[in-house]
Short mmCIF file of C-alpha atoms and ligand atoms in Angstrom, two decimals:
data_model
loop_
_atom_site.label_atom_id
_atom_site.label_comp_id
_atom_site.label_asym_id
_atom_site.label_seq_id
_atom_site.Cartn_x
_atom_site.Cartn_y
_atom_site.Cartn_z
CA HIS A 1 0.00 0.00 0.00
CA ALA A 2 2.74 2.42 0.95
CA LYS A 3 4.57 1.46 -2.19
CA GLU A 4 1.55 2.32 -4.33
CA GLN A 5 1.25 5.67 -2.65
CA GLY A 6 4.92 6.23 -3.27
CA ARG A 7 4.52 5.52 -6.94
CA ASN A 8 1.68 8.01 -7.28
CA MET A 9 3.73 10.66 -5.60
CA TYR A 10 6.63 9.86 -7.83
CA GLN A 11 4.49 10.60 -10.86
CA ILE A 12 3.28 13.90 -9.53
CA TYR A 13 6.78 14.99 -8.63
CA SER A 14 8.53 13.81 -11.73
CA ARG A 15 6.40 16.11 -13.86
CA SER A 16 6.65 19.27 -11.84
CA MET A 17 9.95 19.23 -10.04
CA ASP A 18 13.39 20.27 -11.07
CA LYS A 19 16.42 18.07 -10.55
CA ARG A 20 17.25 19.33 -7.10
CA ASP A 21 13.76 18.88 -5.77
CA TYR A 22 13.77 15.44 -7.27
CA HIS A 23 16.95 14.59 -5.41
CA SER A 24 15.33 15.81 -2.19
CA PHE A 25 12.26 13.80 -2.95
CA LEU A 26 14.26 10.61 -3.34
CA LEU A 27 16.23 11.36 -0.22
CA GLU A 28 13.06 11.95 1.76
CA ARG A 29 11.61 8.68 0.53
CA ASP A 30 14.81 6.89 1.59
CA LEU A 31 14.88 8.64 4.95
CA ARG A 32 11.43 7.30 5.72
CA LYS A 33 12.80 3.81 5.17
CA ALA A 34 16.09 4.54 6.93
CA LEU A 35 14.24 5.07 10.18
CA LEU A 36 12.73 1.60 9.92
CA LYS A 37 15.85 -0.10 8.66
CA ASP A 38 18.14 1.24 11.34
CA GLU A 39 20.38 3.13 8.93
CA LEU A 40 20.77 6.10 11.24
CA VAL A 41 23.84 6.23 13.45
CA VAL A 42 24.67 8.21 16.56
CA HIS A 43 28.03 9.92 16.66
CA LEU A 44 29.42 11.59 19.75
CA GLN A 45 31.61 14.64 20.13
CA PRO A 46 33.38 15.32 23.44
CA ARG A 47 32.85 18.46 25.50
CA VAL A 48 35.90 19.38 27.47
CA ASN A 49 36.64 21.42 30.55
CA THR A 50 39.88 23.10 29.51
CA LYS A 51 40.79 23.96 33.09
CA THR A 52 40.92 20.33 34.16
CA GLY A 53 41.43 18.78 30.74
CA ARG A 54 38.58 16.41 31.45
CA ILE A 55 35.69 15.24 29.31
CA VAL A 56 32.62 16.72 30.92
CA GLY A 57 30.04 15.57 28.44
CA ALA A 58 29.26 14.76 24.85
CA GLU A 59 26.91 15.84 22.12
CA ALA A 60 24.96 13.25 20.17
CA LEU A 61 24.89 14.00 16.44
CA VAL A 62 22.94 11.96 13.94
CA ARG A 63 24.46 10.46 10.80
CA TRP A 64 22.82 8.51 8.03
CA MET A 65 24.49 5.42 6.62
CA HIS A 66 22.82 5.40 3.21
CA PRO A 67 23.14 2.02 1.46
CA GLN A 68 24.20 3.61 -1.85
CA LEU A 69 25.40 7.09 -0.96
CA GLY A 70 27.43 6.26 2.14
CA LEU A 71 27.58 8.41 5.27
CA ILE A 72 25.42 11.51 4.94
CA ALA A 73 25.84 14.57 7.18
CA PRO A 74 22.83 16.01 9.00
CA CYS A 75 22.89 19.28 7.06
CA GLU A 76 21.81 17.21 4.04
CA PHE A 77 18.81 15.54 5.60
CA ILE A 78 17.75 17.39 8.77
CA PRO A 79 16.10 20.16 6.69
CA LEU A 80 14.26 17.48 4.72
CA ALA A 81 13.26 15.76 7.93
CA GLU A 82 11.96 19.08 9.25
CA GLU A 83 9.89 19.74 6.12
CA SER A 84 8.41 16.28 5.95
CA GLY A 85 7.71 15.89 9.65
CA LEU A 86 10.11 12.93 9.81
CA ILE A 87 12.07 14.95 12.35
CA ILE A 88 9.54 13.80 14.97
CA PRO A 89 10.27 10.04 14.73
CA LEU A 90 13.94 10.81 14.08
CA GLY A 91 14.19 12.84 17.29
CA LYS A 92 12.37 10.15 19.19
CA TRP A 93 14.83 7.56 17.89
CA MET A 94 17.81 9.74 18.86
CA LYS A 95 16.65 10.29 22.42
CA ARG A 96 16.00 6.59 22.84
CA LYS A 97 19.41 5.66 21.44
CA VAL A 98 21.10 8.03 23.87
CA CYS A 99 19.19 6.63 26.84
CA GLU A 100 20.02 3.11 25.67
CA LEU A 101 23.69 4.05 25.50
CA LEU A 102 23.72 5.58 28.97
CA ASP A 103 22.02 2.45 30.28
CA ASN A 104 24.61 0.32 28.50
CA TRP A 105 27.50 2.30 30.02
CA ARG A 106 25.98 2.00 33.46
CA ASN A 107 25.63 -1.77 33.06
CA ARG A 108 29.27 -2.01 32.03
CA GLY A 109 30.40 0.03 35.01
CA ILE A 110 31.46 2.99 32.90
CA PRO A 111 31.05 6.27 34.77
CA LEU A 112 28.34 8.30 33.03
CA ILE A 113 28.75 11.69 31.44
CA PRO A 114 25.85 13.90 30.36
CA ILE A 115 24.94 13.64 26.69
CA GLY A 116 23.34 16.53 24.84
CA VAL A 117 20.66 15.87 22.26
CA ASN A 118 19.51 18.36 19.63
CA ILE A 119 15.79 19.02 19.76
CA SER A 120 13.93 20.39 16.76
CA SER A 121 11.73 23.36 17.57
CA GLN A 122 8.89 21.56 15.83
CA ARG A 123 8.96 18.87 18.51
CA PHE A 124 9.82 21.13 21.40
CA LEU A 125 6.79 23.30 20.71
CA GLN A 126 4.38 20.37 20.95
CA LYS A 127 2.66 20.27 24.30
CA ASP A 128 3.50 16.65 25.09
CA PHE A 129 7.26 17.00 24.64
CA SER A 130 8.21 16.82 28.30
CA LYS A 131 5.95 13.81 28.72
CA GLU A 132 7.91 11.91 26.07
CA VAL A 133 11.17 12.73 27.82
CA ARG A 134 9.83 11.82 31.23
CA SER A 135 8.57 8.40 30.18
CA LEU A 136 11.85 7.68 28.41
CA LEU A 137 13.83 8.48 31.55
CA GLU A 138 11.46 6.34 33.58
CA GLU A 139 11.76 3.45 31.15
CA TYR A 140 15.56 3.47 31.42
CA GLN A 141 15.60 4.48 35.10
CA LEU A 142 17.86 7.40 34.29
CA ASP A 143 18.41 10.59 36.21
CA GLY A 144 17.56 13.62 34.08
CA LYS A 145 21.00 15.06 34.70
CA TRP A 146 22.48 12.66 32.13
CA LEU A 147 20.30 13.86 29.29
CA GLU A 148 20.86 17.44 28.20
CA LEU A 149 18.73 19.20 25.64
CA GLU A 150 19.96 21.62 23.02
CA ILE A 151 17.22 23.83 21.70
CA THR A 152 17.47 26.77 19.32
CA GLU A 153 16.25 30.28 19.85
CA ASN A 154 13.28 29.54 17.59
CA SER A 155 11.96 27.18 20.25
CA ILE A 156 11.50 29.91 22.79
CA MET A 157 10.62 32.85 20.59
CA LYS A 158 7.04 32.89 21.74
CA ASN A 159 6.40 33.65 25.33
CA GLU A 160 3.61 31.20 25.77
CA GLU A 161 2.53 29.80 29.07
CA TYR A 162 2.82 26.20 27.86
CA ILE A 163 6.49 26.69 26.93
CA LEU A 164 7.16 27.85 30.45
CA GLU A 165 5.32 24.79 31.64
CA THR A 166 7.43 22.50 29.44
CA LEU A 167 10.61 24.09 30.73
CA ARG A 168 9.40 23.75 34.33
CA GLU A 169 8.65 20.08 33.84
CA LEU A 170 12.02 19.39 32.24
CA LYS A 171 13.77 21.25 35.03
CA ALA A 172 11.89 19.19 37.59
CA LEU A 173 13.33 16.09 35.92
CA GLY A 174 16.82 17.49 36.48
CA ILE A 175 17.41 18.09 32.79
CA LYS A 176 19.70 20.91 31.69
CA ILE A 177 18.70 23.02 28.72
CA TYR A 178 21.14 24.82 26.47
CA ILE A 179 20.49 27.33 23.72
CA ASP A 180 22.28 25.99 20.67
CA ASP A 181 23.79 28.21 17.95
CA PHE A 182 23.40 31.13 20.31
CA GLY A 183 23.40 34.47 18.53
CA THR A 184 22.21 33.22 15.15
CA GLY A 185 18.45 32.97 15.75
CA TYR A 186 15.63 35.45 15.62
CA SER A 187 14.75 35.73 19.24
CA SER A 188 15.24 38.70 21.53
CA PHE A 189 17.03 38.97 24.84
CA HIS A 190 13.64 38.98 26.47
CA TYR A 191 13.53 35.22 26.75
CA LEU A 192 16.78 35.06 28.71
CA LYS A 193 14.95 36.98 31.40
CA THR A 194 11.74 34.99 31.17
CA PHE A 195 13.05 31.46 30.92
CA LYS A 196 15.56 30.10 33.37
CA LEU A 197 17.84 28.22 31.04
CA ASP A 198 21.04 26.47 32.05
CA GLY A 199 23.42 27.64 29.39
CA ILE A 200 24.26 28.86 25.95
CA LYS A 201 26.36 27.32 23.23
CA ILE A 202 28.11 30.10 21.38
CA ASP A 203 27.72 29.42 17.69
CA GLN A 204 30.85 28.43 15.85
CA SER A 205 30.53 31.35 13.44
CA PHE A 206 31.54 33.61 16.36
CA VAL A 207 34.22 31.32 17.70
CA GLN A 208 36.04 30.82 14.44
CA ASN A 209 38.77 33.37 13.73
CA LEU A 210 38.27 34.84 17.17
CA SER A 211 41.85 35.93 17.36
CA CYS A 212 41.99 37.85 14.10
CA GLN A 213 38.44 39.03 13.58
CA SER A 214 37.72 41.77 16.07
CA GLU A 215 33.92 41.71 15.60
CA ASN A 216 33.81 38.06 16.56
CA ALA A 217 36.03 38.72 19.54
CA GLU A 218 33.87 41.58 20.82
CA ILE A 219 30.65 39.63 20.39
CA THR A 220 32.06 36.55 22.07
CA ILE A 221 33.32 38.57 25.02
CA ALA A 222 29.88 40.14 25.41
CA MET A 223 28.11 36.78 25.24
CA ILE A 224 30.38 35.23 27.86
CA LYS A 225 29.95 38.20 30.18
CA MET A 226 26.21 38.26 29.82
CA ALA A 227 25.85 34.54 30.41
CA LYS A 228 28.05 34.72 33.50
CA HIS A 229 25.96 37.55 34.95
CA LEU A 230 22.82 35.55 34.28
CA LYS A 231 24.48 32.55 35.99
CA MET A 232 24.33 30.52 32.82
CA ASP A 233 26.93 28.05 31.66
CA VAL A 234 28.79 28.83 28.42
CA ILE A 235 29.98 26.28 25.90
CA ALA A 236 32.05 27.52 22.98
CA GLU A 237 31.38 25.50 19.83
CA GLY A 238 33.67 24.88 16.90
CA VAL A 239 37.01 25.48 18.61
CA GLU A 240 39.61 24.51 16.04
CA THR A 241 42.82 26.34 16.89
CA GLU A 242 45.13 26.99 19.83
CA GLU A 243 44.59 30.73 19.28
CA GLU A 244 40.85 30.38 19.70
CA LEU A 245 41.39 28.29 22.80
CA ALA A 246 43.80 30.81 24.32
CA PHE A 247 41.32 33.61 23.69
CA LEU A 248 38.52 31.69 25.38
CA LEU A 249 40.70 30.82 28.38
CA GLU A 250 41.53 34.48 28.78
CA GLN A 251 37.81 35.24 28.87
CA ASN A 252 37.25 32.53 31.49
CA CYS A 253 35.30 30.34 29.13
CA PHE A 254 36.43 26.83 30.03
CA HIS A 255 33.72 24.69 28.56
CA VAL A 256 34.46 23.92 24.91
CA GLN A 257 33.69 21.63 22.03
CA GLY A 258 35.48 21.46 18.70
CA TYR A 259 37.83 19.69 16.36
CA LEU A 260 40.81 20.81 18.45
CA PHE A 261 39.66 18.35 21.12
CA GLY A 262 37.85 15.81 19.01
CA LYS A 263 35.62 15.43 15.98
CA PRO A 264 32.31 13.62 16.34
CA CYS A 265 32.99 9.89 16.09
CA ALA A 266 31.27 6.52 16.30
CA ILE A 267 30.34 5.29 19.77
CA ASP A 268 32.96 2.52 20.01
CA GLU A 269 35.69 4.96 19.05
CA PHE A 270 34.39 7.49 21.56
CA GLU A 271 34.50 4.86 24.28
CA LYS A 272 38.06 3.90 23.40
CA CYS A 273 39.36 7.45 23.20
CA TYR A 274 37.52 9.20 26.00
CA LEU A 275 36.01 6.85 28.54
CA THR A 276 37.55 4.87 31.34
CA THR A 277 36.40 1.29 31.05
CA VAL A 278 36.64 -1.20 33.87
P1 LIG B 301 24.89 21.67 16.10
O1 LIG B 301 23.95 21.10 17.07
O2 LIG B 301 25.24 23.09 16.28
O3 LIG B 301 26.16 20.74 16.15
C1 LIG B 301 27.47 21.19 16.00
C2 LIG B 301 27.97 20.93 14.60
O4 LIG B 301 29.26 21.50 14.47
C3 LIG B 301 28.15 19.45 14.25
O5 LIG B 301 27.89 19.29 12.89
C4 LIG B 301 29.62 19.23 14.55
O6 LIG B 301 30.17 18.15 13.85
C5 LIG B 301 30.19 20.52 14.07
N1 LIG B 301 31.46 20.85 14.70
C6 LIG B 301 31.88 20.54 15.94
N2 LIG B 301 33.11 21.03 16.19
C7 LIG B 301 33.49 21.68 15.06
C8 LIG B 301 34.67 22.39 14.69
O7 LIG B 301 35.62 22.53 15.44
N3 LIG B 301 34.70 22.93 13.44
C9 LIG B 301 33.66 22.79 12.56
N4 LIG B 301 33.78 23.34 11.37
N5 LIG B 301 32.52 22.12 12.89
C10 LIG B 301 32.45 21.57 14.11
P2 LIG B 301 26.96 18.12 12.33
O8 LIG B 301 27.19 16.87 13.11
O9 LIG B 301 27.17 18.10 10.87
O10 LIG B 301 25.52 18.63 12.68
C11 LIG B 301 25.00 19.77 12.09
C12 LIG B 301 23.70 20.18 12.73
O11 LIG B 301 22.67 19.22 12.45
C13 LIG B 301 23.75 20.29 14.23
O12 LIG B 301 24.33 21.50 14.60
C14 LIG B 301 22.28 20.20 14.57
O13 LIG B 301 21.66 21.45 14.41
C15 LIG B 301 21.76 19.24 13.51
N6 LIG B 301 21.61 17.91 14.09
C16 LIG B 301 22.53 16.92 14.23
N7 LIG B 301 22.00 15.84 14.84
C17 LIG B 301 20.70 16.15 15.11
C18 LIG B 301 19.60 15.45 15.73
O14 LIG B 301 19.70 14.32 16.21
N8 LIG B 301 18.41 16.12 15.80
C19 LIG B 301 18.24 17.38 15.30
N9 LIG B 301 17.03 17.95 15.43
N10 LIG B 301 19.24 18.06 14.74
C20 LIG B 301 20.46 17.47 14.63
MG1 LIG B 302 23.83 21.04 19.03
MG1 LIG B 303 25.45 24.64 17.41
MG1 LIG B 304 24.10 24.18 14.15
#
């Protein structure tokens, strides 16, 4: 039945779409199947405290192992997933995988570290979001402190009572919430006052070339200062060079993520490189 439907759609699209749309169409069709066939993969990137040199967490980033095209980066299919609504089951799958992994580490006696998961605003803005997270934590008997959520500014643009309620519920579960890609969204400073969020992740576009681009330096300094005054944690994303690191250290920003410390990698590699096994 699904196949028939697919064929009909194919006919509609093949007449009216240009090549690029057609490529997207095929990719979307494959993504639908990928979710069922377990072709998605979780990669992890370490977050480091540069003061202690220790791994203080990780970010979970989705990859797609396409049977013909090979490993596909999220920038190629997350927008498609957003458009088609597939981002909802994809996000659900990601959160479950991360909980499964934490459970697995615990069973193997590996000390846990918090893992951040990216949440699409589409899902975050649905009223039952916190319920999904709560039942997942209950299912795996996990403390909320191990699952961190990265949301974008678009998720908290509207000052609606139910968003406050969602944030309250997540907070009650012990979950930390970070604003991802901070500084690149459309929202105002107003929400920083309204919502009690745990931290910001300074977008990599500000972090890169910090040392030689004075605008980036000024903006980054201001972001770090503001976050500190608001008692929010700051994570600098996309740290690639020693110069960038030195600049951040000087500004008392010790929580970083970037290629300088480690690229996102498969779970087994992450375990080997960064975790202490017993
Ligand atoms: P993000 O959440 O801001 O993730 C950080 C991105 O920066 C990752 O790209 C990471 O590989 C990359 N990155 C980290 N350090 C460096 C660095 O030093 N230099 C450079 N140039 N890049 C660095 P990735 O994995 O391609 O993911 C891209 C975006 O896709 C993510 O941006 C996030 O918005 C989205 N995404 C990834 N996984 C998921 C997911 O499971 N759900 C949702 N909704 N979105 C996801
Ligand atoms: Mg992120
Ligand atoms: Mg980001
Ligand atoms: Mg991003």
